[in-house]
Amino acid sequence: MTQPQERREVLVSASQLAPPGAKEALKIEDYAWSGDLNRLLIFTNSKRVWRANTRGDYWVLRSQRLASSAQTGRDGGPPSSLMFAKFSPDASRVVVCTLNNIYVEDVQTGLVSRLTSDGSDKVNNGNSDWVYEEEFAVRDAFRWSPDGTRIAYWQFNTTDVKNFALIYDTGTPYNVLTNIPYPEHGVYPTVRQIPYPQPGTENSSVRIGVVPAVGGQTRWIQVPGYADGTTLPAWTGRETPTLWFSNT
């Protein structure tokens, strides 16, 4: 029996992955194709958040050319500050989380719509707190609707979560003992305050909102008995997301 021969085809060459003015191609850490394979979303220059490298820079390859997709972040954010970017169903836009807020960017025009504005050190829109990542492996917390008109997202509020003091032993000749990201450099230990609920204390308050992809008011999902429960959005139709629950 004759085995069919394998055929390889180069879809994107290294030269296409070099940003304008750069001598080297981007170092791809992850990527996602659009449904028609005409556009490519590239994740690079990542940094660690808790246990995984989930923040970095995103680029879009379209019409054989690279286009920066909020590469240096929004709100004056630094490089490597973008999280969980994803194409809309028709790949005309990219939604991304940065500095605890959510934005949508038009791939063709570069026009950006800001969907949330209350993100802060205590309020996470579109990305989880430490507990949900550690215990439930939840990091990416927003989704497109199937028709591309809305975004469903989690909001985590850690206002009522008390801080746990962690000591950092950093710098030569010390190593990071706590395995927590962003240690300060130097030979003296430092203390970092991490929102961390001990057993029997308050967890984050969590709710789900649905916001138009062009911007506008968020509609908060009302779920009797689960005002601060654990919920996960997943679209099943054009109108309403399905929610999964578990008490915390």
Tab-separated table of C-alpha atoms in Angstrom:
chain	number	residue	atom	x	y	z
A	1	MET	CA	0.000	0.000	0.000
A	2	THR	CA	1.420	3.325	-1.053
A	3	GLN	CA	1.528	5.982	1.659
A	4	PRO	CA	0.585	9.505	0.557
A	5	GLN	CA	3.517	11.883	0.486
A	6	GLU	CA	3.591	14.696	2.969
A	7	ARG	CA	3.414	18.182	1.498
A	8	ARG	CA	4.653	21.202	3.359
A	9	GLU	CA	3.744	24.779	2.564
A	10	VAL	CA	5.176	27.931	4.091
A	11	LEU	CA	2.252	30.136	5.103
A	12	VAL	CA	4.292	32.897	6.714
A	13	SER	CA	7.974	33.501	6.033
A	14	ALA	CA	10.447	34.859	8.578
A	15	SER	CA	10.829	38.046	6.553
A	16	GLN	CA	7.113	38.750	6.977
A	17	LEU	CA	7.500	38.583	10.747
A	18	ALA	CA	10.012	41.420	11.009
A	19	PRO	CA	8.371	44.635	12.299
A	20	PRO	CA	9.029	47.807	10.272
A	21	GLY	CA	12.621	48.928	10.849
A	22	ALA	CA	13.575	45.743	12.702
A	23	LYS	CA	16.372	43.462	11.569
A	24	GLU	CA	15.002	40.316	13.168
A	25	ALA	CA	11.659	38.559	13.051
A	26	LEU	CA	9.350	38.436	16.018
A	27	LYS	CA	9.856	35.521	18.378
A	28	ILE	CA	6.457	33.847	18.272
A	29	GLU	CA	5.264	32.463	21.608
A	30	ASP	CA	1.687	31.810	20.534
A	31	TYR	CA	-0.560	32.595	17.587
A	32	ALA	CA	-4.115	32.297	16.310
A	33	TRP	CA	-5.354	32.246	12.714
A	34	SER	CA	-8.536	33.868	11.559
A	35	GLY	CA	-11.131	31.435	10.246
A	36	ASP	CA	-10.243	32.151	6.613
A	37	LEU	CA	-6.464	32.043	7.261
A	38	ASN	CA	-6.076	35.573	5.925
A	39	ARG	CA	-5.019	37.121	9.241
A	40	LEU	CA	-2.681	35.953	11.970
A	41	LEU	CA	-2.659	37.159	15.589
A	42	ILE	CA	0.836	36.829	17.104
A	43	PHE	CA	1.774	36.833	20.797
A	44	THR	CA	5.354	37.769	21.715
A	45	ASN	CA	7.604	39.416	24.313
A	46	SER	CA	5.695	37.805	27.168
A	47	LYS	CA	6.085	38.316	30.894
A	48	ARG	CA	4.992	36.194	33.797
A	49	VAL	CA	1.773	36.786	35.755
A	50	TRP	CA	1.646	34.493	38.768
A	51	ARG	CA	2.346	31.062	37.250
A	52	ALA	CA	2.119	31.640	33.493
A	53	ASN	CA	3.394	34.082	30.880
A	54	THR	CA	0.052	35.654	30.062
A	55	ARG	CA	0.930	39.285	29.340
A	56	GLY	CA	2.956	40.457	26.371
A	57	ASP	CA	2.667	42.182	22.988
A	58	TYR	CA	0.311	41.325	20.116
A	59	TRP	CA	0.778	41.858	16.387
A	60	VAL	CA	-1.584	41.181	13.487
A	61	LEU	CA	-0.288	39.936	10.139
A	62	ARG	CA	-2.678	40.960	7.378
A	63	SER	CA	-2.205	41.457	3.639
A	64	GLN	CA	1.312	40.043	4.080
A	65	ARG	CA	2.253	42.928	6.399
A	66	LEU	CA	2.637	43.203	10.173
A	67	ALA	CA	0.471	45.711	12.001
A	68	SER	CA	0.950	46.487	15.668
A	69	SER	CA	-2.160	45.728	17.710
A	70	ALA	CA	-1.859	48.005	20.735
A	71	GLN	CA	1.747	46.824	20.936
A	72	THR	CA	2.771	49.258	23.677
A	73	GLY	CA	-0.467	48.998	25.624
A	74	ARG	CA	-3.300	51.397	26.362
A	75	ASP	CA	-3.595	54.082	29.047
A	76	GLY	CA	0.121	54.736	28.707
A	77	GLY	CA	0.897	51.172	29.694
A	78	PRO	CA	4.336	49.672	29.144
A	79	PRO	CA	5.276	46.997	26.624
A	80	SER	CA	4.257	43.447	27.551
A	81	SER	CA	1.042	44.626	29.192
A	82	LEU	CA	-1.552	43.047	26.892
A	83	MET	CA	-3.472	39.910	27.818
A	84	PHE	CA	-5.631	37.297	26.049
A	85	ALA	CA	-6.176	39.095	22.723
A	86	LYS	CA	-8.545	37.342	20.356
A	87	PHE	CA	-10.088	37.931	16.935
A	88	SER	CA	-13.752	38.735	16.552
A	89	PRO	CA	-15.712	36.009	14.709
A	90	ASP	CA	-15.117	37.781	11.376
A	91	ALA	CA	-11.515	38.711	12.327
A	92	SER	CA	-12.146	42.395	11.644
A	93	ARG	CA	-11.395	43.393	15.252
A	94	VAL	CA	-9.262	42.297	18.172
A	95	VAL	CA	-10.379	42.418	21.800
A	96	VAL	CA	-7.668	42.662	24.437
A	97	CYS	CA	-7.302	43.175	28.182
A	98	THR	CA	-4.656	45.550	29.533
A	99	LEU	CA	-4.186	47.185	32.929
A	100	ASN	CA	-7.435	45.537	34.069
A	101	ASN	CA	-9.563	47.147	31.348
A	102	ILE	CA	-10.908	45.795	28.043
A	103	TYR	CA	-10.485	47.346	24.587
A	104	VAL	CA	-11.528	46.485	21.040
A	105	GLU	CA	-9.343	47.544	18.112
A	106	ASP	CA	-10.385	47.633	14.459
A	107	VAL	CA	-7.732	45.700	12.542
A	108	GLN	CA	-8.117	47.737	9.357
A	109	THR	CA	-8.291	51.271	10.754
A	110	GLY	CA	-6.634	50.942	14.157
A	111	LEU	CA	-9.625	52.653	15.784
A	112	VAL	CA	-9.870	51.651	19.444
A	113	SER	CA	-13.035	51.417	21.554
A	114	ARG	CA	-12.631	51.322	25.309
A	115	LEU	CA	-15.196	48.979	26.828
A	116	THR	CA	-14.422	49.349	30.552
A	117	SER	CA	-12.953	52.186	32.580
A	118	ASP	CA	-13.074	51.101	36.229
A	119	GLY	CA	-10.117	48.732	36.180
A	120	SER	CA	-7.690	49.292	39.057
A	121	ASP	CA	-5.496	47.484	41.574
A	122	LYS	CA	-8.712	46.264	43.216
A	123	VAL	CA	-10.940	45.725	40.156
A	124	ASN	CA	-9.995	43.276	37.381
A	125	ASN	CA	-11.999	43.367	34.165
A	126	GLY	CA	-11.344	40.436	31.833
A	127	ASN	CA	-8.637	38.726	33.881
A	128	SER	CA	-8.793	36.811	37.143
A	129	ASP	CA	-7.401	37.375	40.606
A	130	TRP	CA	-4.756	35.109	42.159
A	131	VAL	CA	-7.184	32.655	43.770
A	132	TYR	CA	-9.152	31.905	40.603
A	133	GLU	CA	-5.946	31.305	38.651
A	134	GLU	CA	-4.405	29.155	41.375
A	135	GLU	CA	-7.434	27.083	42.352
A	136	PHE	CA	-9.578	27.001	39.169
A	137	ALA	CA	-6.953	27.636	36.429
A	138	VAL	CA	-9.029	30.630	35.332
A	139	ARG	CA	-7.005	33.380	33.680
A	140	ASP	CA	-8.714	34.525	30.483
A	141	ALA	CA	-12.063	36.010	31.542
A	142	PHE	CA	-13.809	37.475	28.473
A	143	ARG	CA	-15.472	36.134	25.317
A	144	TRP	CA	-16.935	37.402	22.041
A	145	SER	CA	-20.583	36.754	21.310
A	146	PRO	CA	-21.031	34.533	18.217
A	147	ASP	CA	-22.241	37.481	16.118
A	148	GLY	CA	-19.366	39.728	17.205
A	149	THR	CA	-21.584	42.482	18.591
A	150	ARG	CA	-20.867	42.070	22.316
A	151	ILE	CA	-18.305	40.970	24.871
A	152	ALA	CA	-19.135	38.951	27.989
A	153	TYR	CA	-16.571	39.388	30.741
A	154	TRP	CA	-15.856	38.639	34.390
A	155	GLN	CA	-15.200	41.426	36.836
A	156	PHE	CA	-13.238	40.553	39.997
A	157	ASN	CA	-13.336	42.978	42.935
A	158	THR	CA	-10.755	42.286	45.648
A	159	THR	CA	-11.671	45.258	47.855
A	160	ASP	CA	-12.784	43.028	50.745
A	161	VAL	CA	-9.889	40.581	50.406
A	162	LYS	CA	-7.227	41.129	53.051
A	163	ASN	CA	-3.547	41.249	52.138
A	164	PHE	CA	-1.038	38.570	52.987
A	165	ALA	CA	2.526	39.800	53.524
A	166	LEU	CA	5.123	37.838	51.539
A	167	ILE	CA	8.834	38.293	52.096
A	168	TYR	CA	11.031	38.437	48.985
A	169	ASP	CA	14.632	37.275	49.300
A	170	THR	CA	16.064	38.604	46.073
A	171	GLY	CA	19.282	39.397	44.296
A	172	THR	CA	22.730	37.846	44.400
A	173	PRO	CA	23.526	35.662	46.248
A	174	TYR	CA	19.842	35.032	46.998
A	175	ASN	CA	17.188	33.414	44.846
A	176	VAL	CA	13.483	34.170	44.723
A	177	LEU	CA	12.054	31.826	47.313
A	178	THR	CA	8.359	32.613	47.026
A	179	ASN	CA	8.070	32.027	43.258
A	180	ILE	CA	5.923	35.162	42.959
A	181	PRO	CA	6.525	37.442	39.936
A	182	TYR	CA	8.049	40.919	39.777
A	183	PRO	CA	10.558	40.708	42.649
A	184	GLU	CA	12.491	43.852	43.481
A	185	HIS	CA	16.212	43.739	42.777
A	186	GLY	CA	18.752	44.030	45.573
A	187	VAL	CA	20.366	42.090	48.387
A	188	TYR	CA	17.848	42.989	51.092
A	189	PRO	CA	14.486	41.241	51.481
A	190	THR	CA	11.369	43.211	50.622
A	191	VAL	CA	7.752	42.679	51.619
A	192	ARG	CA	4.934	42.523	49.091
A	193	GLN	CA	1.269	42.692	50.048
A	194	ILE	CA	-0.770	40.158	48.056
A	195	PRO	CA	-4.607	39.979	48.257
A	196	TYR	CA	-5.014	36.459	49.605
A	197	PRO	CA	-8.158	35.092	51.284
A	198	GLN	CA	-7.427	32.784	54.177
A	199	PRO	CA	-9.979	30.015	54.889
A	200	GLY	CA	-13.139	31.541	56.303
A	201	THR	CA	-12.421	35.058	55.018
A	202	GLU	CA	-13.842	36.991	52.054
A	203	ASN	CA	-13.003	35.982	48.499
A	204	SER	CA	-13.225	38.351	45.565
A	205	SER	CA	-16.658	39.576	44.616
A	206	VAL	CA	-17.273	38.293	41.087
A	207	ARG	CA	-19.910	39.240	38.518
A	208	ILE	CA	-20.422	38.959	34.765
A	209	GLY	CA	-21.201	41.839	32.458
A	210	VAL	CA	-22.138	42.043	28.780
A	211	VAL	CA	-20.995	45.156	26.920
A	212	PRO	CA	-21.445	46.255	23.264
A	213	ALA	CA	-18.256	45.717	21.251
A	214	VAL	CA	-18.417	49.328	20.043
A	215	GLY	CA	-18.529	50.596	23.620
A	216	GLY	CA	-21.413	51.535	25.853
A	217	GLN	CA	-23.040	50.565	29.103
A	218	THR	CA	-22.365	47.171	30.659
A	219	ARG	CA	-25.424	45.070	31.463
A	220	TRP	CA	-24.736	43.014	34.580
A	221	ILE	CA	-26.156	39.507	34.628
A	222	GLN	CA	-28.576	39.049	37.529
A	223	VAL	CA	-28.438	35.551	38.999
A	224	PRO	CA	-30.606	34.920	42.101
A	225	GLY	CA	-28.548	33.445	44.911
A	226	TYR	CA	-25.219	34.004	43.155
A	227	ALA	CA	-24.507	37.671	43.677
A	228	ASP	CA	-20.875	36.911	44.533
A	229	GLY	CA	-20.628	33.363	43.199
A	230	THR	CA	-18.269	31.686	40.802
A	231	THR	CA	-19.543	31.998	37.242
A	232	LEU	CA	-18.147	31.347	33.795
A	233	PRO	CA	-19.631	32.842	30.598
A	234	ALA	CA	-19.972	30.829	27.403
A	235	TRP	CA	-22.156	31.981	24.512
A	236	THR	CA	-24.711	29.485	23.224
A	237	GLY	CA	-26.755	31.800	21.022
A	238	ARG	CA	-27.069	35.342	19.784
A	239	GLU	CA	-28.810	36.733	22.819
A	240	THR	CA	-27.897	35.170	26.158
A	241	PRO	CA	-24.710	33.604	27.583
A	242	THR	CA	-24.930	30.347	29.481
A	243	LEU	CA	-23.463	30.484	32.983
A	244	TRP	CA	-21.850	27.762	35.093
A	245	PHE	CA	-21.963	28.116	38.877
A	246	SER	CA	-20.218	26.769	41.944
A	247	ASN	CA	-20.395	28.198	45.429
A	248	THR	CA	-17.209	29.630	46.933
